[in-house]
Amino acid sequence: MLELPIRDYFRDNVLVKRPYIQREWCETAVCDPIRREVQADDGRIRHWIWIDALDRYLRVVTLADGQTIHNAFPDRRFRP
Amino acid sequence: MKINYDAATDSLYIHLSDRASVDSDEIANGVVLDYDAAGALVGIDIQHASHQADLAKLSVNCLPLTQLDAA
């Protein structure tokens, strides 16, 4: 899979602090989400994917370009 | 403790310790807490930080600091 661009914040904070999140999951979420929503306040885009290993949905947030990964975390409240 | 701010995305991460998390929970829109294996809070991720915190001022009282680094 082609590596998507990432923000420095994602590399230096999110991935460092949440090493249980695999970058491959994030790329799959962006490329093939079960749902995608634009955040009204900033135009960033949320992507969700189910991750068996987490037994949860993962939310991946990209910048408004829909490609550059900015954040990712398990989303306990998401209902597809 | 380490505080990182990304001005380009207005994102603030407060590393309360160097320990990695094993679980995370969004407690409010744009605020995610990270927990280690013992359930201890190890980090706070704040989006749109300038709207949620006063970033122009940092006041520290009585912390037992042995080192202070500024980037």
PDB file of C-alpha atoms in Angstrom:
ATOM      1  CA  MET A   1       0.000   0.000   0.000  1.00  0.00           C
ATOM      2  CA  LEU A   2       1.212   3.491  -0.764  1.00  0.00           C
ATOM      3  CA  GLU A   3       2.113   5.397   2.366  1.00  0.00           C
ATOM      4  CA  LEU A   4      -0.110   8.377   2.960  1.00  0.00           C
ATOM      5  CA  PRO A   5       1.438  11.623   4.203  1.00  0.00           C
ATOM      6  CA  ILE A   6       1.304  12.285   7.923  1.00  0.00           C
ATOM      7  CA  ARG A   7       1.438  15.402  10.049  1.00  0.00           C
ATOM      8  CA  ASP A   8       4.349  15.948  12.412  1.00  0.00           C
ATOM      9  CA  TYR A   9       1.847  15.911  15.277  1.00  0.00           C
ATOM     10  CA  PHE A  10       0.758  12.412  14.316  1.00  0.00           C
ATOM     11  CA  ARG A  11       4.339  11.155  14.082  1.00  0.00           C
ATOM     12  CA  ASP A  12       5.750  12.853  17.182  1.00  0.00           C
ATOM     13  CA  ASN A  13       2.827  12.533  19.552  1.00  0.00           C
ATOM     14  CA  VAL A  14       0.071  10.187  18.413  1.00  0.00           C
ATOM     15  CA  LEU A  15       2.231   7.334  17.169  1.00  0.00           C
ATOM     16  CA  VAL A  16       4.704   7.768  20.003  1.00  0.00           C
ATOM     17  CA  LYS A  17       2.044   7.731  22.674  1.00  0.00           C
ATOM     18  CA  ARG A  18      -0.254   5.154  21.054  1.00  0.00           C
ATOM     19  CA  PRO A  19       2.135   2.520  19.701  1.00  0.00           C
ATOM     20  CA  TYR A  20      -0.692  -0.005  19.697  1.00  0.00           C
ATOM     21  CA  ILE A  21      -2.111   1.829  16.686  1.00  0.00           C
ATOM     22  CA  GLN A  22      -0.655   0.467  13.478  1.00  0.00           C
ATOM     23  CA  ARG A  23      -0.066   2.876  10.656  1.00  0.00           C
ATOM     24  CA  GLU A  24      -1.430   0.279   8.246  1.00  0.00           C
ATOM     25  CA  TRP A  25      -4.799   0.419  10.033  1.00  0.00           C
ATOM     26  CA  CYS A  26      -4.867   4.176   9.564  1.00  0.00           C
ATOM     27  CA  GLU A  27      -4.093   3.911   5.884  1.00  0.00           C
ATOM     28  CA  THR A  28      -6.836   1.329   5.414  1.00  0.00           C
ATOM     29  CA  ALA A  29      -9.281   3.555   7.288  1.00  0.00           C
ATOM     30  CA  VAL A  30      -8.529   6.468   4.999  1.00  0.00           C
ATOM     31  CA  CYS A  31      -8.649   4.434   1.805  1.00  0.00           C
ATOM     32  CA  ASP A  32     -11.574   2.167   2.663  1.00  0.00           C
ATOM     33  CA  PRO A  33     -13.583   3.491   5.630  1.00  0.00           C
ATOM     34  CA  ILE A  34     -16.945   2.200   6.723  1.00  0.00           C
ATOM     35  CA  ARG A  35     -17.932   5.828   7.176  1.00  0.00           C
ATOM     36  CA  ARG A  36     -16.409   9.188   6.360  1.00  0.00           C
ATOM     37  CA  GLU A  37     -17.537  12.530   7.784  1.00  0.00           C
ATOM     38  CA  VAL A  38     -16.317  16.091   7.393  1.00  0.00           C
ATOM     39  CA  GLN A  39     -15.837  17.987  10.649  1.00  0.00           C
ATOM     40  CA  ALA A  40     -17.965  21.103  10.412  1.00  0.00           C
ATOM     41  CA  ASP A  41     -15.608  23.318  12.378  1.00  0.00           C
ATOM     42  CA  ASP A  42     -12.400  22.790  10.443  1.00  0.00           C
ATOM     43  CA  GLY A  43     -13.061  20.708   7.344  1.00  0.00           C
ATOM     44  CA  ARG A  44     -10.919  17.843   8.592  1.00  0.00           C
ATOM     45  CA  ILE A  45     -12.246  14.435   7.721  1.00  0.00           C
ATOM     46  CA  ARG A  46     -13.027  11.564  10.061  1.00  0.00           C
ATOM     47  CA  HIS A  47     -12.705   8.006   8.844  1.00  0.00           C
ATOM     48  CA  TRP A  48     -13.784   4.922  10.786  1.00  0.00           C
ATOM     49  CA  ILE A  49     -12.780   1.309  10.466  1.00  0.00           C
ATOM     50  CA  TRP A  50     -13.343  -1.742  12.649  1.00  0.00           C
ATOM     51  CA  ILE A  51     -10.156  -3.197  14.120  1.00  0.00           C
ATOM     52  CA  ASP A  52     -10.449  -6.755  15.423  1.00  0.00           C
ATOM     53  CA  ALA A  53      -7.252  -6.465  17.450  1.00  0.00           C
ATOM     54  CA  LEU A  54      -8.697  -3.540  19.380  1.00  0.00           C
ATOM     55  CA  ASP A  55     -12.223  -4.900  19.436  1.00  0.00           C
ATOM     56  CA  ARG A  56     -13.233  -1.341  18.669  1.00  0.00           C
ATOM     57  CA  TYR A  57     -13.720   1.115  15.874  1.00  0.00           C
ATOM     58  CA  LEU A  58     -10.725   3.267  15.069  1.00  0.00           C
ATOM     59  CA  ARG A  59     -11.264   6.904  14.150  1.00  0.00           C
ATOM     60  CA  VAL A  60      -8.640   8.371  11.853  1.00  0.00           C
ATOM     61  CA  VAL A  61      -8.668  12.108  11.242  1.00  0.00           C
ATOM     62  CA  THR A  62      -7.069  13.581   8.158  1.00  0.00           C
ATOM     63  CA  LEU A  63      -6.621  17.163   7.179  1.00  0.00           C
ATOM     64  CA  ALA A  64      -9.152  18.596   4.745  1.00  0.00           C
ATOM     65  CA  ASP A  65      -7.218  17.093   1.843  1.00  0.00           C
ATOM     66  CA  GLY A  66      -8.569  13.693   2.905  1.00  0.00           C
ATOM     67  CA  GLN A  67      -5.099  12.173   2.723  1.00  0.00           C
ATOM     68  CA  THR A  68      -2.770  13.633   5.337  1.00  0.00           C
ATOM     69  CA  ILE A  69      -3.181  11.693   8.586  1.00  0.00           C
ATOM     70  CA  HIS A  70      -3.369  13.908  11.658  1.00  0.00           C
ATOM     71  CA  ASN A  71      -4.835  11.813  14.466  1.00  0.00           C
ATOM     72  CA  ALA A  72      -6.132   8.353  15.329  1.00  0.00           C
ATOM     73  CA  PHE A  73      -7.686   6.750  18.386  1.00  0.00           C
ATOM     74  CA  PRO A  74     -10.216   4.078  19.349  1.00  0.00           C
ATOM     75  CA  ASP A  75     -13.709   5.528  19.222  1.00  0.00           C
ATOM     76  CA  ARG A  76     -15.864   3.930  21.908  1.00  0.00           C
ATOM     77  CA  ARG A  77     -18.934   5.946  21.022  1.00  0.00           C
ATOM     78  CA  PHE A  78     -19.041   5.404  17.286  1.00  0.00           C
ATOM     79  CA  ARG A  79     -22.062   3.511  15.995  1.00  0.00           C
ATOM     80  CA  PRO A  80     -22.043   2.667  12.296  1.00  0.00           C
TER      81      PRO A  80
ATOM     82  CA  MET B   1       6.267  16.004  31.667  1.00  0.00           C
ATOM     83  CA  LYS B   2       6.444  17.349  28.137  1.00  0.00           C
ATOM     84  CA  ILE B   3       4.117  19.719  26.316  1.00  0.00           C
ATOM     85  CA  ASN B   4       4.123  19.741  22.517  1.00  0.00           C
ATOM     86  CA  TYR B   5       2.174  22.259  20.488  1.00  0.00           C
ATOM     87  CA  ASP B   6       1.708  22.088  16.717  1.00  0.00           C
ATOM     88  CA  ALA B   7       0.761  25.575  15.578  1.00  0.00           C
ATOM     89  CA  ALA B   8      -0.090  24.435  12.058  1.00  0.00           C
ATOM     90  CA  THR B   9      -2.950  22.281  13.317  1.00  0.00           C
ATOM     91  CA  ASP B  10      -3.540  23.998  16.669  1.00  0.00           C
ATOM     92  CA  SER B  11      -2.956  20.686  18.428  1.00  0.00           C
ATOM     93  CA  LEU B  12      -1.567  20.286  21.930  1.00  0.00           C
ATOM     94  CA  TYR B  13      -0.226  17.080  23.415  1.00  0.00           C
ATOM     95  CA  ILE B  14       0.673  16.896  27.094  1.00  0.00           C
ATOM     96  CA  HIS B  15       2.927  13.909  27.808  1.00  0.00           C
ATOM     97  CA  LEU B  16       2.373  13.365  31.511  1.00  0.00           C
ATOM     98  CA  SER B  17       4.975  10.611  31.496  1.00  0.00           C
ATOM     99  CA  ASP B  18       7.191   8.780  29.013  1.00  0.00           C
ATOM    100  CA  ARG B  19       5.069   5.649  29.274  1.00  0.00           C
ATOM    101  CA  ALA B  20       3.142   4.570  26.207  1.00  0.00           C
ATOM    102  CA  SER B  21      -0.591   4.095  26.289  1.00  0.00           C
ATOM    103  CA  VAL B  22      -2.540   0.919  25.663  1.00  0.00           C
ATOM    104  CA  ASP B  23      -5.962   2.528  25.503  1.00  0.00           C
ATOM    105  CA  SER B  24      -7.463   5.918  24.709  1.00  0.00           C
ATOM    106  CA  ASP B  25     -10.793   7.603  25.215  1.00  0.00           C
ATOM    107  CA  GLU B  26     -12.288  10.777  23.801  1.00  0.00           C
ATOM    108  CA  ILE B  27     -13.863  12.453  26.836  1.00  0.00           C
ATOM    109  CA  ALA B  28     -15.045  15.566  24.995  1.00  0.00           C
ATOM    110  CA  ASN B  29     -15.007  16.688  21.397  1.00  0.00           C
ATOM    111  CA  GLY B  30     -11.338  16.979  20.485  1.00  0.00           C
ATOM    112  CA  VAL B  31      -9.972  15.871  23.851  1.00  0.00           C
ATOM    113  CA  VAL B  32      -8.500  12.357  24.055  1.00  0.00           C
ATOM    114  CA  LEU B  33      -6.986  10.822  27.172  1.00  0.00           C
ATOM    115  CA  ASP B  34      -4.340   8.097  26.930  1.00  0.00           C
ATOM    116  CA  TYR B  35      -3.939   5.388  29.586  1.00  0.00           C
ATOM    117  CA  ASP B  36      -1.184   2.904  30.302  1.00  0.00           C
ATOM    118  CA  ALA B  37      -1.642  -0.793  31.123  1.00  0.00           C
ATOM    119  CA  ALA B  38      -2.261   0.003  34.786  1.00  0.00           C
ATOM    120  CA  GLY B  39      -5.003   2.436  33.873  1.00  0.00           C
ATOM    121  CA  ALA B  40      -2.923   5.484  34.735  1.00  0.00           C
ATOM    122  CA  LEU B  41      -3.323   8.627  32.663  1.00  0.00           C
ATOM    123  CA  VAL B  42      -0.166   9.159  30.602  1.00  0.00           C
ATOM    124  CA  GLY B  43      -1.183  11.817  28.100  1.00  0.00           C
ATOM    125  CA  ILE B  44      -3.755  14.363  26.991  1.00  0.00           C
ATOM    126  CA  ASP B  45      -4.432  15.149  23.340  1.00  0.00           C
ATOM    127  CA  ILE B  46      -6.235  18.461  22.755  1.00  0.00           C
ATOM    128  CA  GLN B  47      -7.434  19.573  19.342  1.00  0.00           C
ATOM    129  CA  HIS B  48      -8.207  23.228  18.570  1.00  0.00           C
ATOM    130  CA  ALA B  49      -6.150  23.889  21.630  1.00  0.00           C
ATOM    131  CA  SER B  50      -6.196  27.674  21.379  1.00  0.00           C
ATOM    132  CA  HIS B  51      -9.955  27.558  21.813  1.00  0.00           C
ATOM    133  CA  GLN B  52      -9.738  25.281  24.831  1.00  0.00           C
ATOM    134  CA  ALA B  53      -6.739  26.657  26.695  1.00  0.00           C
ATOM    135  CA  ASP B  54      -4.857  29.897  27.223  1.00  0.00           C
ATOM    136  CA  LEU B  55      -1.707  29.126  25.271  1.00  0.00           C
ATOM    137  CA  ALA B  56      -0.207  32.565  25.798  1.00  0.00           C
ATOM    138  CA  LYS B  57       0.723  31.939  29.389  1.00  0.00           C
ATOM    139  CA  LEU B  58       2.243  29.050  31.331  1.00  0.00           C
ATOM    140  CA  SER B  59       2.421  29.284  35.086  1.00  0.00           C
ATOM    141  CA  VAL B  60       4.168  26.628  37.156  1.00  0.00           C
ATOM    142  CA  ASN B  61       3.969  26.572  40.906  1.00  0.00           C
ATOM    143  CA  CYS B  62       6.012  24.438  43.272  1.00  0.00           C
ATOM    144  CA  LEU B  63       6.881  21.647  40.844  1.00  0.00           C
ATOM    145  CA  PRO B  64      10.017  19.738  41.920  1.00  0.00           C
ATOM    146  CA  LEU B  65      11.767  20.479  38.632  1.00  0.00           C
ATOM    147  CA  THR B  66      15.284  19.222  38.056  1.00  0.00           C
ATOM    148  CA  GLN B  67      15.434  20.208  34.399  1.00  0.00           C
ATOM    149  CA  LEU B  68      13.610  22.754  32.253  1.00  0.00           C
ATOM    150  CA  ASP B  69      13.928  22.556  28.466  1.00  0.00           C
ATOM    151  CA  ALA B  70      12.535  25.013  25.955  1.00  0.00           C
ATOM    152  CA  ALA B  71      12.258  24.204  22.269  1.00  0.00           C
TER     153      ALA B  71
END
